[in-house]
Structure formats: structure tokens, C-alpha cells
XYZ file of C-alpha atoms in Angstrom:
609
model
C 0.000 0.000 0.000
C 2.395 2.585 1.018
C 4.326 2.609 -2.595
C 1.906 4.853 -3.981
C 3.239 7.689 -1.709
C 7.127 7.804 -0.929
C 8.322 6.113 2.434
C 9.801 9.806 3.443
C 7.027 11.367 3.139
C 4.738 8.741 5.049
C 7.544 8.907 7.628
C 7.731 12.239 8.044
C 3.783 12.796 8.178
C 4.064 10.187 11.121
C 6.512 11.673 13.301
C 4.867 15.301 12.654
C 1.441 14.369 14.345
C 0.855 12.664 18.065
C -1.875 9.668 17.895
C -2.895 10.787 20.975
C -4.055 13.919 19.433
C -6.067 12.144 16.266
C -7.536 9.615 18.266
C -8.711 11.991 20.399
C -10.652 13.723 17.425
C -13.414 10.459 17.969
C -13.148 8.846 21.215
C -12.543 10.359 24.787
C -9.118 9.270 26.211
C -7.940 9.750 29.942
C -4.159 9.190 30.912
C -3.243 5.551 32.736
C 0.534 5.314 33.424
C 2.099 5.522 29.828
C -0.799 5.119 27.931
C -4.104 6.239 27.392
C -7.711 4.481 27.948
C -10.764 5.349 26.098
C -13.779 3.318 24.843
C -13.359 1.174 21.403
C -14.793 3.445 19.058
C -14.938 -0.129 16.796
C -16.774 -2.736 18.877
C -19.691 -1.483 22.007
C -18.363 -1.564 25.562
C -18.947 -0.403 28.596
C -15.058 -0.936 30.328
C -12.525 1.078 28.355
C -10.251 -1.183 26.462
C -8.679 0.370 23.937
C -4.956 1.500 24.920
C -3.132 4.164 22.827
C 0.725 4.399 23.473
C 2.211 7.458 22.645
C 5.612 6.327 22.882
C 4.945 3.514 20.200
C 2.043 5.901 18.553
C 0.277 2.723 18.254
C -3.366 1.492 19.279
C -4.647 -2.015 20.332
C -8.077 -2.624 21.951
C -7.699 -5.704 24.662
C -11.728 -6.483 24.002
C -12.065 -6.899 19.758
C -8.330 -6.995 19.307
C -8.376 -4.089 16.249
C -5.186 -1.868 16.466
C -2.505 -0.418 14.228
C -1.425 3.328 13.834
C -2.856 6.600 12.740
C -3.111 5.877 9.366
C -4.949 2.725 10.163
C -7.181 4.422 12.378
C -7.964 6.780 10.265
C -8.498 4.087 7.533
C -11.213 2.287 9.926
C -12.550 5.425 11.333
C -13.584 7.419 7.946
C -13.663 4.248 6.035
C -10.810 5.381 3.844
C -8.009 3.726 1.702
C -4.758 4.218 2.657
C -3.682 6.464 -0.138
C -7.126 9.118 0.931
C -5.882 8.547 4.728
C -2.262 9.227 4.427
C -3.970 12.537 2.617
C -6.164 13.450 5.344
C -3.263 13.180 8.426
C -0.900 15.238 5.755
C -3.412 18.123 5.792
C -3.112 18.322 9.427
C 0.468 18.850 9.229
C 1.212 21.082 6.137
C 2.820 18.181 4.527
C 2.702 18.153 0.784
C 1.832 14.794 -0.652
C 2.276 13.902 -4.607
C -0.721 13.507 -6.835
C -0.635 9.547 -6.772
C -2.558 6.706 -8.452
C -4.442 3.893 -6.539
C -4.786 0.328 -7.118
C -7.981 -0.921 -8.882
C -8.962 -2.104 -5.778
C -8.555 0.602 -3.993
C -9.546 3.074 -6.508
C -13.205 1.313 -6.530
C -13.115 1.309 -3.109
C -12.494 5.089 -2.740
C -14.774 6.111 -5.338
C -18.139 4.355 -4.286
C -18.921 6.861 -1.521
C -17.505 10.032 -2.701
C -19.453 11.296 -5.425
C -22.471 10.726 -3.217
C -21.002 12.964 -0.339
C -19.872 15.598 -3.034
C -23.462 16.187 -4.101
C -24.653 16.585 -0.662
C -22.279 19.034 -0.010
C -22.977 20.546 -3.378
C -26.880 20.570 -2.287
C -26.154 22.070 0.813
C -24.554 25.015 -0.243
C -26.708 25.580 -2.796
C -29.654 25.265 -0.368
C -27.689 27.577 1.895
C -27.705 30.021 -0.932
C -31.401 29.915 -1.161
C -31.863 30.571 1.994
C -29.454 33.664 2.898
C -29.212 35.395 -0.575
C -32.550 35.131 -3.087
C -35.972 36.188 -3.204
C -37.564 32.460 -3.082
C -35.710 31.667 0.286
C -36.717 35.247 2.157
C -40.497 32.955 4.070
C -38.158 30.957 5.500
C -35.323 33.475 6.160
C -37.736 35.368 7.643
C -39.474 32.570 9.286
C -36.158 31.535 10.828
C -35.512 35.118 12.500
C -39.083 34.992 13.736
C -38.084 32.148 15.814
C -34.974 33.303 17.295
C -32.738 32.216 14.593
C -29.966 34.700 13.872
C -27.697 34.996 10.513
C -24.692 34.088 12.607
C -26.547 30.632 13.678
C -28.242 29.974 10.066
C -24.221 30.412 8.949
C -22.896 28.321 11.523
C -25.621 25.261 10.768
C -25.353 25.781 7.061
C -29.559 26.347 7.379
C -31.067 26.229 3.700
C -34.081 25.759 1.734
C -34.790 23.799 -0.822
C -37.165 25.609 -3.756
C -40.565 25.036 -4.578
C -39.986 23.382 -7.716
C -39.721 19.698 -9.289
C -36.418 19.950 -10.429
C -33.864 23.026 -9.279
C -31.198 20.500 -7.921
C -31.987 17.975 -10.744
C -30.757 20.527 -12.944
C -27.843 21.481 -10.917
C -26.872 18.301 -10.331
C -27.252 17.183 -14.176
C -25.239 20.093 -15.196
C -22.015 19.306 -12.890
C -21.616 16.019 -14.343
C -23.407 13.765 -11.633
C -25.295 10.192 -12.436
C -28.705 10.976 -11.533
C -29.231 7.516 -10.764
C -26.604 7.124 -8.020
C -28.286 10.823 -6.667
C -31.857 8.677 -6.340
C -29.936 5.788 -4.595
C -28.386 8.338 -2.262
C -31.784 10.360 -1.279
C -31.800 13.929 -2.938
C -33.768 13.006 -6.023
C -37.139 11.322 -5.803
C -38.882 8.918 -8.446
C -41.875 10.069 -9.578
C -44.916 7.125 -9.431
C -46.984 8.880 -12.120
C -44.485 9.179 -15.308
C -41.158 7.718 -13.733
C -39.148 10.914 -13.765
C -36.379 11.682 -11.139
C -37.115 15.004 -9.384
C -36.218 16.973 -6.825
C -36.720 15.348 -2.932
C -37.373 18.452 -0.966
C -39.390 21.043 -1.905
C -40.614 23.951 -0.079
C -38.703 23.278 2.765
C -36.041 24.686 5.263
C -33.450 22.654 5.334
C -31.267 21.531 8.273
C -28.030 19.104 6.839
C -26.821 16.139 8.503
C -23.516 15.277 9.540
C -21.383 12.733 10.030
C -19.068 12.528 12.672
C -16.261 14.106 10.870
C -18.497 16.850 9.382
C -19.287 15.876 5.650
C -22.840 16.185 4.429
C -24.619 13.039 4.006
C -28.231 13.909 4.674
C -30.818 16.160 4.868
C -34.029 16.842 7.491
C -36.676 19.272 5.884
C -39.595 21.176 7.478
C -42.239 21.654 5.355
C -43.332 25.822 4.854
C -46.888 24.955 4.159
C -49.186 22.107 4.593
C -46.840 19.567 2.854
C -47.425 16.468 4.587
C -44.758 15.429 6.215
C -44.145 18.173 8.809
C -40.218 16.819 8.259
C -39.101 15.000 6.077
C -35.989 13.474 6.358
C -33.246 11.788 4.026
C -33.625 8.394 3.375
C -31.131 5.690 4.282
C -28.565 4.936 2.154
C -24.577 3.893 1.454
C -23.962 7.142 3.394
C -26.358 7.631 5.602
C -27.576 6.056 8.043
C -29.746 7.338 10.648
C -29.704 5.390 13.527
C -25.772 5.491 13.536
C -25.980 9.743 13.667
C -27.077 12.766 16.171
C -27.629 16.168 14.682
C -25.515 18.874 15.384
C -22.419 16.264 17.043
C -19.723 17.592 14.581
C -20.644 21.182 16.089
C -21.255 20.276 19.744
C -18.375 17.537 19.992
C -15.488 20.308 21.489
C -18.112 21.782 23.796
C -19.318 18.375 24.763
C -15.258 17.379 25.666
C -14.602 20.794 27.162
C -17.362 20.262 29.273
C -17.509 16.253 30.384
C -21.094 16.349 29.281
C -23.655 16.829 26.483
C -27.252 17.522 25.989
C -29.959 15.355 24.034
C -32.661 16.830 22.767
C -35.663 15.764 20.209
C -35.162 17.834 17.076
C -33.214 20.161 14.694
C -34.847 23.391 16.071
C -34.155 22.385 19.750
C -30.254 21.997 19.365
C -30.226 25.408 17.148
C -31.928 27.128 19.527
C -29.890 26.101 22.282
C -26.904 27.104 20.775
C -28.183 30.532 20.408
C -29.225 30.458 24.393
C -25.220 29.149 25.057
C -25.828 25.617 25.669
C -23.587 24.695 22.689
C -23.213 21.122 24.052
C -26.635 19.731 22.449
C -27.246 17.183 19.946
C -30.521 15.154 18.606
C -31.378 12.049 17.437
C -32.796 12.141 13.568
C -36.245 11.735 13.656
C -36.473 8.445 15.965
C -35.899 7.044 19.240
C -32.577 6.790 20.495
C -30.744 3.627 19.630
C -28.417 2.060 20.804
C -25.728 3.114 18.341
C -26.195 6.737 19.365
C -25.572 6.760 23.189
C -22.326 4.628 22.420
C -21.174 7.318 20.138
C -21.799 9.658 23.218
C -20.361 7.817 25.625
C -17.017 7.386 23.800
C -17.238 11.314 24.001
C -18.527 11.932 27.508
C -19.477 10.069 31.118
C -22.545 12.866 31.584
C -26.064 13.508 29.565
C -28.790 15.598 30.427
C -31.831 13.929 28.276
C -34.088 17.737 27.449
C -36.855 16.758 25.761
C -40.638 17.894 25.374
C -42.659 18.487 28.873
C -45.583 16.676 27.734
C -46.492 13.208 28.355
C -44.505 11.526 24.882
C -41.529 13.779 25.345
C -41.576 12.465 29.309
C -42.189 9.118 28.289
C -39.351 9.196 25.417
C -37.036 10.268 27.790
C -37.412 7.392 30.287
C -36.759 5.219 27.132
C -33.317 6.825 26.106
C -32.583 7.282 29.832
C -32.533 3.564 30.410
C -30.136 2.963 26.906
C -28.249 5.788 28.129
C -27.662 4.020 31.726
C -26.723 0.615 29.795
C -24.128 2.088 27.996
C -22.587 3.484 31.253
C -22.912 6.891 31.133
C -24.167 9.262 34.179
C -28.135 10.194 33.354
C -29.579 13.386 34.115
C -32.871 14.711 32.783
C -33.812 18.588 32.388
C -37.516 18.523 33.040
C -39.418 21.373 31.216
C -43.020 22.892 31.784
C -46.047 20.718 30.591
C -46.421 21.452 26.637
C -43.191 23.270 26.475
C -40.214 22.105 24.059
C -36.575 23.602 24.387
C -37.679 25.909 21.883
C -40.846 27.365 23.308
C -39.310 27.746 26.246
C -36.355 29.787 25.398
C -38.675 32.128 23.121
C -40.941 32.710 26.097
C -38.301 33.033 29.103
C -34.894 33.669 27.593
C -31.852 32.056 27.094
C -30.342 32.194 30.682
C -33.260 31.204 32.881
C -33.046 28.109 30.137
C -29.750 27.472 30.884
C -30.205 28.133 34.661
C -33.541 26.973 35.538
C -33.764 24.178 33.052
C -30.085 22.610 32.111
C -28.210 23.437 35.257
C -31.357 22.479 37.160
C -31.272 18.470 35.799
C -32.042 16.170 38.426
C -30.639 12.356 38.423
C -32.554 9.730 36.297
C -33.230 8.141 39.687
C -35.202 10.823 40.670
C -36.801 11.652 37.323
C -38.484 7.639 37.076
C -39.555 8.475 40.779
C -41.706 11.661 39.935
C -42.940 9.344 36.608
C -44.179 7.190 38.932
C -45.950 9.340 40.783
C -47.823 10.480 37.861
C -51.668 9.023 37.896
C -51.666 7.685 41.202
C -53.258 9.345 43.746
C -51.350 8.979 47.095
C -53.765 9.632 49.751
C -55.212 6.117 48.664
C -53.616 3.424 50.040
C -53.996 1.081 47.355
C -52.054 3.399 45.132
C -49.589 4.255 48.153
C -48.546 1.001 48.573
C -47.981 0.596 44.549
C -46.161 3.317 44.708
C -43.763 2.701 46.965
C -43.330 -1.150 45.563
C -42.590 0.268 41.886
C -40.063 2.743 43.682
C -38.477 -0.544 45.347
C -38.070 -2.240 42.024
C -36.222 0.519 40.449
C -33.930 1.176 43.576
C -33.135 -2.759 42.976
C -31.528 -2.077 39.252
C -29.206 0.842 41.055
C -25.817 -0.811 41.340
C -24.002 1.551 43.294
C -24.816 0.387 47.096
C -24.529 4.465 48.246
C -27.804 5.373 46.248
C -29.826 2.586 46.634
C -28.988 3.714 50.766
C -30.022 7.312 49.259
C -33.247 6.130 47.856
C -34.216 4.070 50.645
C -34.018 6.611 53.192
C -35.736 9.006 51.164
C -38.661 6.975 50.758
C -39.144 6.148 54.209
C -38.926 9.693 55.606
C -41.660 10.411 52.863
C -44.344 7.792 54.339
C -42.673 7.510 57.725
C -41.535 3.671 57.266
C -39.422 1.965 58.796
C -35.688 1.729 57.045
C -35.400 -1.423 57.968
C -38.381 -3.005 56.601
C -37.927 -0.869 53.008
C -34.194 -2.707 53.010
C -35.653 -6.335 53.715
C -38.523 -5.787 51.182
C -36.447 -4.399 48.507
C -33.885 -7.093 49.507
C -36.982 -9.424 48.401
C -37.476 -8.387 45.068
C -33.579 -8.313 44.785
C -33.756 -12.440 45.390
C -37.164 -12.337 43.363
C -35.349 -10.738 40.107
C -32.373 -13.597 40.795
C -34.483 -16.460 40.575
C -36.455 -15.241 37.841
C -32.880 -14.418 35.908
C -34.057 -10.512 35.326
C -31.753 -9.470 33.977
C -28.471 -7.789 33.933
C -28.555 -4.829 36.143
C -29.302 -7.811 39.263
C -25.548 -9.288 38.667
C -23.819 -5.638 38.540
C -25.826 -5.220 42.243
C -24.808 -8.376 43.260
C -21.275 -7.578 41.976
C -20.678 -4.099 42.672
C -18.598 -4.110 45.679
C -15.944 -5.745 43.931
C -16.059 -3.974 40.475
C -12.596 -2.045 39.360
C -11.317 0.108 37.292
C -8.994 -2.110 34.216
C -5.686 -0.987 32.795
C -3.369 -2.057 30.177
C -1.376 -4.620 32.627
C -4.667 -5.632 33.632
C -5.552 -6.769 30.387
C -1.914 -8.089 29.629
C -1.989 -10.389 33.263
C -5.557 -11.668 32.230
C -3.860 -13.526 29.050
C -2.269 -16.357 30.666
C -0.515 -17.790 27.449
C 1.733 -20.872 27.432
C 5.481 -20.303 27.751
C 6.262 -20.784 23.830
C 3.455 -18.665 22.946
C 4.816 -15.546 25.271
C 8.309 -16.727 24.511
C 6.947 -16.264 20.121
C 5.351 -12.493 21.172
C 8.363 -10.816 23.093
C 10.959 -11.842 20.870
C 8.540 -10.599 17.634
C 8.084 -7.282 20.271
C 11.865 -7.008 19.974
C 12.052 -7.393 16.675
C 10.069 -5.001 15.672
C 11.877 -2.563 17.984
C 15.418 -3.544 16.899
C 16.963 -4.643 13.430
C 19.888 -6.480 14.733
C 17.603 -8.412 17.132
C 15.650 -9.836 13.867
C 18.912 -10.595 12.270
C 20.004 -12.517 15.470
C 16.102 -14.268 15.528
C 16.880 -15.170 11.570
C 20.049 -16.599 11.762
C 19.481 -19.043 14.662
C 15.603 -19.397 14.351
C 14.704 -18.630 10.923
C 10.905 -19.252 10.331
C 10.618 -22.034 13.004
C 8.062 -19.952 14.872
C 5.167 -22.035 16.084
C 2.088 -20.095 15.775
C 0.949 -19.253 12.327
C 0.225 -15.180 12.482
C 3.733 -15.212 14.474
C 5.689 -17.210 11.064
C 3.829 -14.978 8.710
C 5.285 -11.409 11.122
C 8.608 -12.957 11.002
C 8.979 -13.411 7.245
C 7.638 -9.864 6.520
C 10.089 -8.260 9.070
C 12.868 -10.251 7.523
C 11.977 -8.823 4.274
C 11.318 -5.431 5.767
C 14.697 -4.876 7.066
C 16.141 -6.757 3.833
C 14.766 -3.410 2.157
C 16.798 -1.062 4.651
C 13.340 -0.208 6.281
C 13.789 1.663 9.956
C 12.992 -0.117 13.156
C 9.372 1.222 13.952
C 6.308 -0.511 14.526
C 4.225 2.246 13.044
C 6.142 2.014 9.807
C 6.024 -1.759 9.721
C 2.288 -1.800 9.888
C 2.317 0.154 7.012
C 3.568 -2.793 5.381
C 1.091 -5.174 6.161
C -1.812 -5.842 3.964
C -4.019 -8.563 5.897
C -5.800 -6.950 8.638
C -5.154 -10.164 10.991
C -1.754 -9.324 10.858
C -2.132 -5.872 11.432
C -4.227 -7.038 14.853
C -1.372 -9.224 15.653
C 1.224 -6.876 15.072
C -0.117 -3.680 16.806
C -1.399 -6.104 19.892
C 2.803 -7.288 20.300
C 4.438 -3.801 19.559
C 2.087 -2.410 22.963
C 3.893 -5.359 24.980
C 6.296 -3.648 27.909
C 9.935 -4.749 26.558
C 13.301 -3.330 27.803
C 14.997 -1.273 25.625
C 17.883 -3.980 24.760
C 17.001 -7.982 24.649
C 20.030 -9.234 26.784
C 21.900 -12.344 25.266
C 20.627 -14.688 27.862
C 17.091 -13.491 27.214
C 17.314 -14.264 23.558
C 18.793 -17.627 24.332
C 15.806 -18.731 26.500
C 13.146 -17.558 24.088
C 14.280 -19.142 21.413
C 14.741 -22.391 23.394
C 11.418 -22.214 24.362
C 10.098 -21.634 21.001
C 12.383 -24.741 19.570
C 11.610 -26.782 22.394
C 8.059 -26.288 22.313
C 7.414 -29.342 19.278
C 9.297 -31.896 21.290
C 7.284 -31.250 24.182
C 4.285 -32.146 22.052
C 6.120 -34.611 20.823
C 6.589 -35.888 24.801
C 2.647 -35.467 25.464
C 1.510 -38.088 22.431
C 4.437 -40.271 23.588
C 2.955 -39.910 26.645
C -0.490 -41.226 25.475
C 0.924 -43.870 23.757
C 2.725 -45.586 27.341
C -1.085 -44.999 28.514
C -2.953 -47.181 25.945
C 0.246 -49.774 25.896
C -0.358 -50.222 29.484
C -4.001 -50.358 29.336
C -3.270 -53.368 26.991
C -1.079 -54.775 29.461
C 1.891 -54.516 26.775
C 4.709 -53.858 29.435
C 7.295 -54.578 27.049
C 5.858 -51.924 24.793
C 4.938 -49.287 27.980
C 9.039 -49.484 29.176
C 10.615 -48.783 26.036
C 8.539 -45.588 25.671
C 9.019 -44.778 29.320
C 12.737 -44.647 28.854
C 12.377 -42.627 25.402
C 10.322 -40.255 27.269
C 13.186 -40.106 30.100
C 16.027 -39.958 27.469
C 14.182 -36.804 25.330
C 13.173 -35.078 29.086
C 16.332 -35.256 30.101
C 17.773 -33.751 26.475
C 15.729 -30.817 26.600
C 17.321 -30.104 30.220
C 20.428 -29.649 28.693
């Protein structure tokens, strides 16, 4: 891969930028000893596992086993080839980079997403034109102001909107050289039922663009200007977008959100502008549906805190119980902003201002705990004491899924000094359904309870002592560590052990260091991986180079690991011998069971030598 762009130049790009600092750009990292812990931006978990070395400028998750170096990050990140990638980190560091070819491969590869993203960038500027500078775009320019909506904050969300005619884009599109075809199968033209013909998918509408994480266009959401049904309309899924895997507004909010160890989710497009004109610039929104799961992991690899704001009424309420509890699962701290009845975000800021928003709603955002309590309380009618008692068992059930011991003890207190119960009693009886939930296997949240006390906080030796290999193995995966970290150690390993590695990742490393330093190639992991086309290896490869080595493998260390590694087949060897005595004595063939006692003595006792 990296002969399309000189080795120098790759080199040099690499030692110009920290992977600390690009990684960083996606995932939230916090410093452990030498390295730095974040969540795996590639596979869902709750425990960070993925361990960035800035020393090496390498990354390897311990859960899915992905790593490699910036480029490859960047590669799996942005779905990128390595030519577009090596592009991308150059921009960050001034470095000029030759106009280079790709593979076929990798030419298809790079080309099947980009013309799509082009014309949504295209559309939104156009839209944005629309909008800010023509006679067809002043009803919803001026509906925008109306609402709050200053030029500054139309500029800074690229706000548009989209003509009311059939086929304005079309023709745009059509006259810059794009395959209308591929623009239906990406969502901004529309197939007409009646004759067949492509037009134009939003009309009449102001248009908010979608995002993706690192800021490209590849959607739209439209609200309709007159009694167009849908009220919004958004962008259809597609190769490049896909809305369950996106929040509005992230690519905005994402510094704000680091800055300030917490974001803000709220319902729609209008909510997180208008926010961000009241100075809560830490707000995003789910597209259109209810939070998935995808969503609150992208926000937890960004933050530990959310504060759920959504509508006061009874759906809005009810919504935000829903993404409260996927919010919880994915480990992050839940906080909900509670608004007037028939209020949204919006409403709210138009009719009080922006600071008693920010002070009175968002500062004012009580735990989730306490948010499911007052839900409860909704519809019941607690002078009864049918509905009492309900009451206080539903509040028992949900003190049960709390897994820190502190606040279930907060909870239960506070529910007995509201009725006057005894502590005691609330502890025993919560204790019940605790045993209840067990024996019925209910689910997760009972075992993190159950477990909590002993619950810890992992690190990168963690991981590393939780891999108990065999000798040979660890003996194969420090001398490959050295290797990669010192040329004359590899031309030690290949004069006295060649390929006679015994795993088959670890035979396949060896060979393509020999050959690496065969070419005059530096000792660096990071430029090795370049190297390497099979992602397996790649895993392998970035997993060794984050092992703790000394700087220099000693003599005697070298000696023992490549004893252990050549010893390792007559050991095996031993063990079927082994079996052999066993089923010679079971057949009472003692003539048989002697001789390979003694050959097992005889090869023991070689090995010792």
C-alpha cells in the first residue's frame, strides 16, 4: 500500500502528528501510566479497552483486538483507503503529498462513496444560498428570525431551503456532471410514481443538513413551509447515511461536549439550534427516531454525563425514560432537564430567555433516579392506600436495578422519611425483590448489584496479566516485540531461528520483518504496519508492539526464548508419547509401555540440557 506515496514522506507525516491527538478527534481518552484508555470506538463496551501508546504511537483494543497506527485508524474510522488517509493526516500537518494513483482495488473502493457525499455538499450550499441570498428563500429566512434564529446561527448550521420546484437541484446536479441515478440511490432526487421521472426530494422546505461525525454532508431533514405532509421529512437511508448510527448537530457540539464532560440530548433540529443561540452549545438530537443504541455509544465514547431535554408533555416524558434507560446501559451518568407541561426547548427559550433556560432548566437536571420516581408518581393518587402502597413497591423495584450500594442507601431513606416507614423493613422488602429478580434471571442490572462491591477500574497490565498464554506462545510475542523494535535483534532471531516460529500469524510477522529490514526499512512498529496488507496481521502486530519490553534484549534473554520456542514441538512430541505408554499399558503390553518410558526419560532429560 504505502508505494503509492514515498516512504519519506509517510515517515515524516508520522513523526509530525501525536496519535494521541487524532484519536482523540473520535473517542474520549484519559491518561493511565504511559498510555491512554478510552472506549473502542470499533466494537460497544462499557469498560474502556482500547490503549493508545504514545511512545509507540500505536493502538490495540484488549476487548475486539483491532489496532494499528494513525493511518490505520484513520483508515477504519472514515472508512478510507490508505492512499485518501495518508492525505487526510498530511493536511493536518502542512505536509505536501504527490498527486498519486491507486490500485484498482482501492480506486473502486475510494470512489463508491464520494461522489455521493460531493453532491450533498454541493446541495447544501446551494440550499444555503437559497436561503441567505434570493428572493424564493426570504419565508423561511424570515421565518427563521421569527423564531430566534440569527444569521450568525443559520451560517454556523449551514440552514437552507430547498425551492418550490420539481427539479432546481436535478438541474444542478445534471449540469455538474453527476449520475442521476446514483443521486436517487443516495436520497436527494425522488422517483416520480406517475411518469417515472427523477425530481427533486425536498421542496418547499427549510433545510437543516446532517452530519457525520467528521463533518461531511450526508443527509438532509426538511420542514415543510406549508401544509406539505410530512411536517419533516428526512433523508432516506442509504450507502452514506444512516440514521440510527448519527445525532444532529455532534460535529458542532463535539469540542463543547469534551470541554465540558457532558452533552445535551434533545428531540429535534430546532431544539439543538436554539440552544446554541441560548449558550448551551453542548446539544445534539437524534434524527427523527428514538434513540438507539448506536447513538448513546457514540456519546459515551465522548462523555461520562447527559442531560436527556426533551418535550414536557407526556410523549416527550415518556421518550425520555426510554433513552434514559439505553443511556444508563451504555454506562454513562443520566440526568434529565424537566421542562413545563407542553413546552419544548424551543418554546421555552422564546418565552423566558436564554439564561433562565440554561439556569432553571439545564443546570437544574435532576438524576434519572429521581426523574423515574416523579414518573411514577404520575396518575396515582397517594392519599389512597392502594395506590400508596404501589407506589412505593414500583419505587423498590427501580432502587433494585441501582448498582451503586450508596444510592440505593439514598433512595431508601428518602422513601421512608416520605411515608414515615421503617428503614429497615424498606431494606428487607427491597432485599426481596432483589432475590425475586435472581431467581427469575431478570436481567443484567441484578448481577452488577450483586457484583458491585468488587467492580474495578482495568488498565493495560490488567488486560496483559488476564492472558495467561503458554510459555512458547509468550516466549513467540516478546521476541517478535523485539524485533520489531530492533533490526539487529531480527537478524540474530533469523540466523538461529529462521521461520521455526510455532504459531501461524507469528511465522507470517517474522517473514515480513525479515523482508522489511532486507529493504533497509527503519525499526518502527508504526512504519512496519504500514507494510502489512491482511488486517489479521495488522491485529497481531499492533497487539505485540504495545507489549512492555526493555529497551535492549540481553543475550541470555534471547537464548531462552528461542529455546522455548524450539523446544516447544518436542514437548508435544513428549505429550503423544505420553499417550501412547497410557494405551500400551491399558493393553497390558509392558514390554511396549518401558521402552517408551525410557524414550520419554532420554528426550526429558535432552531438553534439560
Amino acid at each position: 500500500m504505502a508505494a503509492y506515496i514515498p516512504e519519506e514522506t509517510i515517515s515524516e507525516i508520522q513523526q509530525s502528528l501525536d496519535i494521541v491527538d487524532i484519536v482523540s478527534e473520535h473517542i474520549q481518552l484519559k491518561k493511565q501510566g504511559k498510555h491512554y484508555l478510552g472506549l473502542c470506538p470499533f466494537h460497544g463496551e462499557k469498560t474502556p479497552s482500547f490503549s493508545v501508546s504514545p511512545e509507540k504511537q500505536l493502538y490495540h483494543c484488549f476487548g475486539c483486538g483491532v489496532g494499528g497506527n494513525a493511518i490505520t485508524f484513520v483508515m477504519e474510522m472514515e472508512n478510507l483507503v490508505f492512499v485518501d488517509a495518508v492525505k487526510k493526516l498530511a493536511d493536518k500537518t502542512g505536509i505536501s503529498v504527490p498527486d498519486v494513483g491507486y490500485s484498482n482495488a482501492e480506486h473502486e473502493t475510494a470512489s463508491v462513496h464520494q461522489e455521493k457525499k460531493e453532491a450533498h455538499e454541493l446541495a447544501a450550499k446551494f440550499y444555503h444560498h437559497v436561503l441567505m441570498n434570493t428572493e424564493q428563500g426570504k419565508q423561511s429566512y424570515d421565518y427563521l428570525l421569527e423564531r430566534g434564529f440569527t444569521p450568525e446561527v443559520m451560517e454556523r448550521f449551514q440552514l437552507g431551503c430547498s425551492p418550490d420546484q420539481p427539479d432546481v437541484l436535478k438541474g444542478l446536479l445534471e449540469k455538474r456532471g453527476y449520475d442521476l441515478e446514483e443521486m436517487e440511490t443516495c436520497g436527494l432526487l425522488l422517483r416520480q410514481e406517475s411518469n417515472w421521472e427523477l425530481r427533486d426530494r425536498f421542496r418547499h422546505r427549510i433545510m437543516f443538513p446532517i452530519r457525520e461525525l467528521q463533518g461531511h454532508t450526508v443527509g438532509f431533514g426538511g420542514r415543510s413551509l406549508g401544509e406539505a405532509e410530512p411536517k419533516y421529512l428526512n433523508s432516506p437511508d442509504s450507502p452514506i447515511f444512516h440514521k440510527n448510527e448519527l445525532l444532529y448537530g455532534f460535529d458542532i457540539a463535539r469540542p463543547d461536549i469534551r470541554r465540558q464532560n457532558a452533552a445535551v440530548l434533545f428531540e429535534g433540529y430546532a431544539d439543538v439550534i436554539a440552544a446554541n443561540t441560548a449558550g448551551v452549545k453542548n446539544g445534539v438530537a437524534s434524527l427523527g427516531t428514538s434513540l438507539t443504541e448506536r447513538q448513546a455509544q457514540i456519546i459515551r465514547r465522548n462523555t461520562e454525563r447527559i442531560i436527556i431535554c426533551y418535550d414536557g408533555d407526556n410523549a416527550g416524558q415518556g421518550a425520555a425514560q426510554k433513552s434514559g434507560e439505553i443511556l444508563e446501559q451504555q454506562g454513562l451518568l443520566v440526568e434529565v432537564a424537566v421542562l413545563p407541561a407542553r413546552m419544548d426547548p424551543d418554546d421555552y427559550i422564546q418565552t423566558y430567555g436564554s439564561e433562565r433556560f440554561r439556569k432553571e432548566v439545564i443546570e437544574s437536571a435532576v438524576p434519572f433516579m429521581s426523574f423515574k420516581i416523579q414518573a411514577l408518581k404520575k396518575d396515582k393518587n397517594l392519599q389512597d392506600e392502594g395506590d400508596r402502597l404501589r407506589y412505593i413497591e414500583e419505587v423498590l423495584k427501580e432502587i433494585t436495578h441501582l448498582s451503586k450500594a450508596v444510592e440505593r442507601d439514598f433512595y431508601l431513606r428518602q422513601l421512608a422519611e416520605e411515608f414515615s416507614l421503617s428503614l429497615d423493613a424498606l431494606k428487607q422488602e427491597q432485599y426481596r425483590i432483589y432475590k425475586e429478580n435472581v431467581r427469575n434471571g431478570a436481567g443484567k442490572n441484578n448481577r452488577e448489584y450483586r457484583f458491585s462491591g468488587r467492580q474495578k477500574r482495568w488498565n493495560v497490565e490488567d488486560y496483559s496479566k488476564e492472558r495467561l498464554l503458554p510459555a512458547f506462545h509468550n516466549a513467540e510475542r516478546y521476541l517478535l516485540a523485539h524485533m520489531m523494535r530492533d533490526s539487529q535483534a531480527s537478524l540474530e532471531v533469523q540466523e538461529r531461528l529462521g521461520g521455526n516460529f510455532n504459531i501461524e500469524n507469528h511465522i507470517a510477522l517474522a517473514a515480513h520483518l525479515y523482508a522489511y529490514y532486507a529493504d533497509g526499512k527503519p525499526a518502527d512498529p508504526g512504519t512496519f504496519i504500514n507494510h502489512l496488507h491482511d488486517p489479521d496481521l495488522i491485529k497481531e502486530a499492533s497487539d505485540i508492539a504495545m507489549l512492555d519490553i526493555t529497551e535492549h534484549m540481553s543475550e541470555n534473554e534471547l537464548v531462552d526464548y528461542i529455546d522455548e520456542i524450539k523446544n516447544y514441538p518436542k514437548w508435544v512430541e513428549i505429550e503423544q508419547i505420553k499417550q501412547k505408554m497410557k494405551e500400551a499399558e491399558r493393553n497390558q503390553d509392558v514390554e511396549l509401555a518401558v521402552k517408551l518410558g525410557n524414550e520419554i526419560i532420554d528426550m526429558k532429560k535432552a531438553l534439560q540440557k
